[in-house]
Amino acid sequence: MSDLVTTEVFAGLMFLGTIIVLLAGFPVAFTLGGSALLFGGIGWLFGAFDMAFVSAMPQRIYGSMTNEVLIAVPLFVFMGIMLERSKVAEELLESMGKLFGPMRGGLGISVAIVGALLAASTGIVGATVVTMGLLSLPTMLRRGYDPKLACGTICASGTLGQIIPPSIVLVLLGDQISNAYQDAQRALGNWAPEPVSVGDLFAGALIPGLLLVGLYILYQLLMAVVRPKSCPALPADERLGGADGTSIATLLHALIPPVVLIVAVLGSILAGVATPTEAAAVGAVGAILLAGQRMTTGPAWSIYAAVAALILLLLLTSFVDLRVARDVIPAGDMAGIVLAAACCAVIAWGLMASVTKVWNAGTLKDVMRSTMMVTSMVFIIIVGAGLFSLVFRGFGGEEMVHHFLTNLPGGTVTAVIVVMLVMFVLGFFLDFIEIVFVVVPIVGPILLRMDIDPVWLGVMMAMNLQTSFLTPPFGFALFYLRGVAPASVTTGAIYKGVIPFVIIQILALGVLALFPELATWLPNLIFG
């Protein structure tokens, strides 16, 4: 009994000590790994820890480095940064703002819609908030918008990239939920469970993400009725078709390319044509082509041809067997293979033209450097979190948490509420990556043993983690906007402005909890 108490004390102290060190501002990866090694060593000296757990670390690292799902992380990051550098957001914001200009709250609605479009095409929260803060905030303030409403709208819309697929948080969370589900099923005696993929989470998060966008727009309309002076309409000469010559053609020019990219990436996943990793590669190629098209003054025929070839290639993979390693290839399949090879040649031609333009503009080097930095950060955190979870498990921390959650009054419902509340509170102080790799491996297997749908749980966690970007004092979206907001906008106005949107997200979380079908219906329809 005394040994059990000792190990539980070590587990509790390690978790608490790690949180304190993280709040002190030390790098996440080194904090997780360092705390694990320190407490593991102390526990070994006191006879409370078996170093055999640490010997499994090389296998953990090798498993992470060879995980094909995680290849999607650098590809999606590259896609998002490339699109941000190619000024897609600027054109979208200007055109959508003029389109919804005639109505009160129109600028806020346009920011929410553009935030959703950028979320589905870039998924980079920092870039989205900064871009919209630079472009939309001055216009909204100049036209008489309440600073609190303007700031809250921009911050909340910028975080939609966390819940609307393709999303980095869904890729990382999907990998963790998949591992947790496998562990839970093995503990229940099921040694051949149905796998949970990132594609399942993408499909599951689509409807809740759109629900959140709808609630943001509904709030803008409510403010237009309740407080019309806080969100006035644009003057007539600044609306679509006004004196500046903005036309429907300009709107379509800004809207069609990102929509085509969204359909190519997200549509290929939902249609079962490509895995998330393969779709991320398509997105990275599409982002380069789009950036090259934006940097071309005249008609970019090679790029247009490459886009058409890319779409045709995706269609061919759906209807034709393109495998060449076969003894007998039917004539129809051979024709498809030849056509696919021609499409690849055209894509290579357009891609070379785009890469040349992006390189000459000095953009490619910056994008690759930023992608490398973000990807390195994510993977080193994975290594540190893997060591942390091994040592925590060696101290019996998982059994301690399991005993606590399963003995709560109210059973499964109370356990889910407690976990969601803990994640919400941690979001005030920690980044979503830290929460994903520290909390989910501990509580995920325990909750999933309680007959909870893994897709629903993953989407609930993703929507909960989205609030971590908005909740003070360490909400990153608040910092991003503070860095680009004019001096006339106070920090207090930014903090007050996000409060209604945090409440909206909690409301959406409650709706999702009451109606799990919002997250489970589409994956079941698509993937069975």
PDB file of C-alpha atoms in Angstrom, residues 163-346:
ATOM      1  CA  ILE A 163     -11.821  23.058 -36.023  1.00  0.00           C
ATOM      2  CA  ILE A 164     -12.581  23.323 -39.757  1.00  0.00           C
ATOM      3  CA  PRO A 165     -10.617  20.680 -41.701  1.00  0.00           C
ATOM      4  CA  PRO A 166      -7.955  20.359 -42.883  1.00  0.00           C
ATOM      5  CA  SER A 167      -6.551  21.364 -39.522  1.00  0.00           C
ATOM      6  CA  ILE A 168      -3.200  20.689 -37.877  1.00  0.00           C
ATOM      7  CA  VAL A 169      -4.881  20.142 -34.520  1.00  0.00           C
ATOM      8  CA  LEU A 170      -7.165  17.509 -36.084  1.00  0.00           C
ATOM      9  CA  VAL A 171      -4.150  15.708 -37.581  1.00  0.00           C
ATOM     10  CA  LEU A 172      -2.319  15.625 -34.244  1.00  0.00           C
ATOM     11  CA  LEU A 173      -5.462  14.884 -32.249  1.00  0.00           C
ATOM     12  CA  GLY A 174      -6.518  12.205 -34.718  1.00  0.00           C
ATOM     13  CA  ASP A 175      -3.218  10.394 -34.245  1.00  0.00           C
ATOM     14  CA  GLN A 176      -3.545  10.548 -30.447  1.00  0.00           C
ATOM     15  CA  ILE A 177      -7.217   9.508 -30.448  1.00  0.00           C
ATOM     16  CA  SER A 178      -6.391   6.596 -32.741  1.00  0.00           C
ATOM     17  CA  ASN A 179      -3.683   5.368 -30.358  1.00  0.00           C
ATOM     18  CA  ALA A 180      -5.951   5.875 -27.350  1.00  0.00           C
ATOM     19  CA  TYR A 181      -8.787   3.962 -29.021  1.00  0.00           C
ATOM     20  CA  GLN A 182      -6.487   1.042 -29.837  1.00  0.00           C
ATOM     21  CA  ASP A 183      -5.300   0.943 -26.197  1.00  0.00           C
ATOM     22  CA  ALA A 184      -8.869   1.121 -24.898  1.00  0.00           C
ATOM     23  CA  GLN A 185     -10.091  -1.674 -27.154  1.00  0.00           C
ATOM     24  CA  ARG A 186      -7.180  -3.928 -26.221  1.00  0.00           C
ATOM     25  CA  ALA A 187      -7.959  -3.312 -22.542  1.00  0.00           C
ATOM     26  CA  LEU A 188     -11.535  -4.408 -23.254  1.00  0.00           C
ATOM     27  CA  GLY A 189     -10.327  -7.602 -24.944  1.00  0.00           C
ATOM     28  CA  ASN A 190     -10.882  -6.517 -28.558  1.00  0.00           C
ATOM     29  CA  TRP A 191      -7.597  -7.182 -30.365  1.00  0.00           C
ATOM     30  CA  ALA A 192      -8.865  -6.264 -33.842  1.00  0.00           C
ATOM     31  CA  PRO A 193     -10.771  -2.960 -33.448  1.00  0.00           C
ATOM     32  CA  GLU A 194     -11.907  -0.813 -36.354  1.00  0.00           C
ATOM     33  CA  PRO A 195      -9.262   1.907 -36.841  1.00  0.00           C
ATOM     34  CA  VAL A 196     -10.022   5.587 -36.239  1.00  0.00           C
ATOM     35  CA  SER A 197      -8.376   7.741 -38.904  1.00  0.00           C
ATOM     36  CA  VAL A 198      -7.661  11.425 -39.302  1.00  0.00           C
ATOM     37  CA  GLY A 199     -10.128  11.346 -42.201  1.00  0.00           C
ATOM     38  CA  ASP A 200     -12.847  10.311 -39.726  1.00  0.00           C
ATOM     39  CA  LEU A 201     -12.060  13.353 -37.603  1.00  0.00           C
ATOM     40  CA  PHE A 202     -11.994  15.624 -40.663  1.00  0.00           C
ATOM     41  CA  ALA A 203     -15.465  14.441 -41.654  1.00  0.00           C
ATOM     42  CA  GLY A 204     -16.696  14.619 -38.069  1.00  0.00           C
ATOM     43  CA  ALA A 205     -15.478  18.189 -37.532  1.00  0.00           C
ATOM     44  CA  LEU A 206     -16.979  19.609 -40.741  1.00  0.00           C
ATOM     45  CA  ILE A 207     -20.583  20.077 -39.547  1.00  0.00           C
ATOM     46  CA  PRO A 208     -19.638  21.363 -36.039  1.00  0.00           C
ATOM     47  CA  GLY A 209     -17.196  23.789 -37.683  1.00  0.00           C
ATOM     48  CA  LEU A 210     -19.882  25.111 -40.012  1.00  0.00           C
ATOM     49  CA  LEU A 211     -22.246  25.314 -37.026  1.00  0.00           C
ATOM     50  CA  LEU A 212     -19.736  27.539 -35.278  1.00  0.00           C
ATOM     51  CA  VAL A 213     -19.471  29.790 -38.342  1.00  0.00           C
ATOM     52  CA  GLY A 214     -23.274  30.020 -38.441  1.00  0.00           C
ATOM     53  CA  LEU A 215     -23.370  31.029 -34.767  1.00  0.00           C
ATOM     54  CA  TYR A 216     -20.759  33.736 -35.395  1.00  0.00           C
ATOM     55  CA  ILE A 217     -22.838  35.123 -38.263  1.00  0.00           C
ATOM     56  CA  LEU A 218     -26.013  34.900 -36.171  1.00  0.00           C
ATOM     57  CA  TYR A 219     -24.303  36.943 -33.456  1.00  0.00           C
ATOM     58  CA  GLN A 220     -23.363  39.600 -36.016  1.00  0.00           C
ATOM     59  CA  LEU A 221     -26.985  39.793 -37.176  1.00  0.00           C
ATOM     60  CA  LEU A 222     -28.167  39.997 -33.560  1.00  0.00           C
ATOM     61  CA  MET A 223     -25.787  42.872 -32.859  1.00  0.00           C
ATOM     62  CA  ALA A 224     -27.015  44.631 -36.012  1.00  0.00           C
ATOM     63  CA  VAL A 225     -30.554  44.553 -34.560  1.00  0.00           C
ATOM     64  CA  VAL A 226     -29.795  45.164 -30.884  1.00  0.00           C
ATOM     65  CA  ARG A 227     -26.949  47.678 -31.301  1.00  0.00           C
ATOM     66  CA  PRO A 228     -27.081  48.966 -34.905  1.00  0.00           C
ATOM     67  CA  LYS A 229     -24.580  51.739 -34.227  1.00  0.00           C
ATOM     68  CA  SER A 230     -21.923  49.174 -33.310  1.00  0.00           C
ATOM     69  CA  CYS A 231     -21.818  47.702 -36.841  1.00  0.00           C
ATOM     70  CA  PRO A 232     -22.890  50.210 -39.550  1.00  0.00           C
ATOM     71  CA  ALA A 233     -23.142  49.446 -43.256  1.00  0.00           C
ATOM     72  CA  LEU A 234     -20.576  50.567 -45.824  1.00  0.00           C
ATOM     73  CA  PRO A 235     -21.148  53.744 -47.836  1.00  0.00           C
ATOM     74  CA  ALA A 236     -22.661  53.163 -51.281  1.00  0.00           C
ATOM     75  CA  ASP A 237     -19.452  53.965 -53.182  1.00  0.00           C
ATOM     76  CA  GLU A 238     -17.517  51.222 -51.327  1.00  0.00           C
ATOM     77  CA  ARG A 239     -19.931  48.387 -52.045  1.00  0.00           C
ATOM     78  CA  LEU A 240     -19.682  45.780 -54.795  1.00  0.00           C
ATOM     79  CA  GLY A 241     -20.099  47.519 -58.146  1.00  0.00           C
ATOM     80  CA  GLY A 242     -19.447  50.883 -56.529  1.00  0.00           C
ATOM     81  CA  ALA A 243     -17.366  53.832 -57.691  1.00  0.00           C
ATOM     82  CA  ASP A 244     -14.054  51.967 -57.316  1.00  0.00           C
ATOM     83  CA  GLY A 245     -14.977  49.584 -60.112  1.00  0.00           C
ATOM     84  CA  THR A 246     -15.149  46.415 -58.016  1.00  0.00           C
ATOM     85  CA  SER A 247     -17.286  43.896 -59.855  1.00  0.00           C
ATOM     86  CA  ILE A 248     -18.592  40.366 -59.668  1.00  0.00           C
ATOM     87  CA  ALA A 249     -15.629  39.297 -61.815  1.00  0.00           C
ATOM     88  CA  THR A 250     -13.261  40.602 -59.131  1.00  0.00           C
ATOM     89  CA  LEU A 251     -15.163  38.649 -56.480  1.00  0.00           C
ATOM     90  CA  LEU A 252     -15.005  35.448 -58.508  1.00  0.00           C
ATOM     91  CA  HIS A 253     -11.290  35.969 -59.175  1.00  0.00           C
ATOM     92  CA  ALA A 254     -10.710  36.126 -55.418  1.00  0.00           C
ATOM     93  CA  LEU A 255     -13.149  33.346 -54.495  1.00  0.00           C
ATOM     94  CA  ILE A 256     -12.736  30.588 -57.079  1.00  0.00           C
ATOM     95  CA  PRO A 257      -9.033  29.623 -56.571  1.00  0.00           C
ATOM     96  CA  PRO A 258      -9.240  28.945 -52.797  1.00  0.00           C
ATOM     97  CA  VAL A 259     -12.598  27.190 -53.223  1.00  0.00           C
ATOM     98  CA  VAL A 260     -11.104  24.924 -55.909  1.00  0.00           C
ATOM     99  CA  LEU A 261      -8.193  24.147 -53.574  1.00  0.00           C
ATOM    100  CA  ILE A 262     -10.581  23.392 -50.699  1.00  0.00           C
ATOM    101  CA  VAL A 263     -12.606  21.037 -52.900  1.00  0.00           C
ATOM    102  CA  ALA A 264      -9.432  19.334 -54.152  1.00  0.00           C
ATOM    103  CA  VAL A 265      -7.989  18.780 -50.672  1.00  0.00           C
ATOM    104  CA  LEU A 266     -11.013  18.255 -48.453  1.00  0.00           C
ATOM    105  CA  GLY A 267     -13.153  16.735 -51.187  1.00  0.00           C
ATOM    106  CA  SER A 268     -10.538  14.112 -52.023  1.00  0.00           C
ATOM    107  CA  ILE A 269     -10.435  13.043 -48.358  1.00  0.00           C
ATOM    108  CA  LEU A 270     -14.194  12.910 -47.880  1.00  0.00           C
ATOM    109  CA  ALA A 271     -14.691  11.142 -51.204  1.00  0.00           C
ATOM    110  CA  GLY A 272     -12.194   8.480 -50.175  1.00  0.00           C
ATOM    111  CA  VAL A 273      -9.947   9.267 -53.147  1.00  0.00           C
ATOM    112  CA  ALA A 274      -6.955  10.213 -50.993  1.00  0.00           C
ATOM    113  CA  THR A 275      -5.760   9.825 -47.426  1.00  0.00           C
ATOM    114  CA  PRO A 276      -5.170  13.029 -45.413  1.00  0.00           C
ATOM    115  CA  THR A 277      -1.442  12.725 -46.097  1.00  0.00           C
ATOM    116  CA  GLU A 278      -1.969  12.361 -49.852  1.00  0.00           C
ATOM    117  CA  ALA A 279      -4.493  15.211 -49.826  1.00  0.00           C
ATOM    118  CA  ALA A 280      -1.971  17.373 -47.963  1.00  0.00           C
ATOM    119  CA  ALA A 281       0.508  16.760 -50.783  1.00  0.00           C
ATOM    120  CA  VAL A 282      -2.173  17.815 -53.291  1.00  0.00           C
ATOM    121  CA  GLY A 283      -2.778  20.924 -51.196  1.00  0.00           C
ATOM    122  CA  ALA A 284       0.919  21.799 -51.116  1.00  0.00           C
ATOM    123  CA  VAL A 285       1.150  21.476 -54.915  1.00  0.00           C
ATOM    124  CA  GLY A 286      -2.054  23.476 -55.332  1.00  0.00           C
ATOM    125  CA  ALA A 287      -0.750  26.230 -53.045  1.00  0.00           C
ATOM    126  CA  ILE A 288       2.427  26.550 -55.138  1.00  0.00           C
ATOM    127  CA  LEU A 289       0.374  26.738 -58.337  1.00  0.00           C
ATOM    128  CA  LEU A 290      -1.939  29.346 -56.818  1.00  0.00           C
ATOM    129  CA  ALA A 291       0.999  31.417 -55.569  1.00  0.00           C
ATOM    130  CA  GLY A 292       2.604  31.257 -59.030  1.00  0.00           C
ATOM    131  CA  GLN A 293      -0.661  32.349 -60.663  1.00  0.00           C
ATOM    132  CA  ARG A 294      -0.933  35.311 -58.264  1.00  0.00           C
ATOM    133  CA  MET A 295       2.604  36.412 -59.143  1.00  0.00           C
ATOM    134  CA  THR A 296       2.027  36.243 -62.930  1.00  0.00           C
ATOM    135  CA  THR A 297       1.014  39.472 -64.637  1.00  0.00           C
ATOM    136  CA  GLY A 298      -0.331  37.946 -67.872  1.00  0.00           C
ATOM    137  CA  PRO A 299      -2.239  34.696 -68.550  1.00  0.00           C
ATOM    138  CA  ALA A 300      -0.519  31.827 -66.738  1.00  0.00           C
ATOM    139  CA  TRP A 301      -1.420  29.085 -69.218  1.00  0.00           C
ATOM    140  CA  SER A 302       1.039  26.543 -67.858  1.00  0.00           C
ATOM    141  CA  ILE A 303      -0.390  26.965 -64.346  1.00  0.00           C
ATOM    142  CA  TYR A 304      -3.999  26.775 -65.556  1.00  0.00           C
ATOM    143  CA  ALA A 305      -3.141  23.599 -67.459  1.00  0.00           C
ATOM    144  CA  ALA A 306      -1.467  22.134 -64.368  1.00  0.00           C
ATOM    145  CA  VAL A 307      -4.554  22.833 -62.225  1.00  0.00           C
ATOM    146  CA  ALA A 308      -6.810  21.188 -64.807  1.00  0.00           C
ATOM    147  CA  ALA A 309      -4.423  18.207 -65.000  1.00  0.00           C
ATOM    148  CA  LEU A 310      -4.401  17.921 -61.191  1.00  0.00           C
ATOM    149  CA  ILE A 311      -8.208  17.798 -61.073  1.00  0.00           C
ATOM    150  CA  LEU A 312      -8.289  15.263 -63.922  1.00  0.00           C
ATOM    151  CA  LEU A 313      -5.714  13.121 -62.138  1.00  0.00           C
ATOM    152  CA  LEU A 314      -7.846  13.075 -58.977  1.00  0.00           C
ATOM    153  CA  LEU A 315     -10.848  11.983 -61.045  1.00  0.00           C
ATOM    154  CA  LEU A 316      -8.818   9.254 -62.739  1.00  0.00           C
ATOM    155  CA  THR A 317      -7.778   7.812 -59.388  1.00  0.00           C
ATOM    156  CA  SER A 318     -11.468   7.521 -58.511  1.00  0.00           C
ATOM    157  CA  PHE A 319     -12.616   5.645 -61.609  1.00  0.00           C
ATOM    158  CA  VAL A 320      -9.557   3.886 -63.066  1.00  0.00           C
ATOM    159  CA  ASP A 321      -7.149   1.349 -61.603  1.00  0.00           C
ATOM    160  CA  LEU A 322      -3.780   3.069 -62.180  1.00  0.00           C
ATOM    161  CA  ARG A 323      -1.552   0.331 -60.774  1.00  0.00           C
ATOM    162  CA  VAL A 324       1.158  -0.568 -63.258  1.00  0.00           C
ATOM    163  CA  ALA A 325       2.600  -3.543 -61.318  1.00  0.00           C
ATOM    164  CA  ARG A 326       0.135  -6.048 -62.767  1.00  0.00           C
ATOM    165  CA  ASP A 327       0.615  -9.022 -65.078  1.00  0.00           C
ATOM    166  CA  VAL A 328      -2.373  -8.110 -67.238  1.00  0.00           C
ATOM    167  CA  ILE A 329      -3.616  -4.547 -67.687  1.00  0.00           C
ATOM    168  CA  PRO A 330      -6.951  -4.076 -69.508  1.00  0.00           C
ATOM    169  CA  ALA A 331      -7.012  -1.653 -72.429  1.00  0.00           C
ATOM    170  CA  GLY A 332      -9.230   0.811 -70.536  1.00  0.00           C
ATOM    171  CA  ASP A 333      -6.881   0.910 -67.562  1.00  0.00           C
ATOM    172  CA  MET A 334      -3.874   1.283 -69.880  1.00  0.00           C
ATOM    173  CA  ALA A 335      -5.486   4.312 -71.504  1.00  0.00           C
ATOM    174  CA  GLY A 336      -6.098   5.755 -68.052  1.00  0.00           C
ATOM    175  CA  ILE A 337      -2.479   5.131 -67.050  1.00  0.00           C
ATOM    176  CA  VAL A 338      -1.211   6.891 -70.179  1.00  0.00           C
ATOM    177  CA  LEU A 339      -3.552   9.821 -69.526  1.00  0.00           C
ATOM    178  CA  ALA A 340      -2.433   9.974 -65.884  1.00  0.00           C
ATOM    179  CA  ALA A 341       1.214  10.041 -67.004  1.00  0.00           C
ATOM    180  CA  ALA A 342       0.398  12.930 -69.348  1.00  0.00           C
ATOM    181  CA  CYS A 343      -1.341  14.746 -66.477  1.00  0.00           C
ATOM    182  CA  CYS A 344       1.743  14.287 -64.308  1.00  0.00           C
ATOM    183  CA  ALA A 345       3.904  15.797 -67.053  1.00  0.00           C
ATOM    184  CA  VAL A 346       1.597  18.820 -67.347  1.00  0.00           C
TER     185      VAL A 346
END
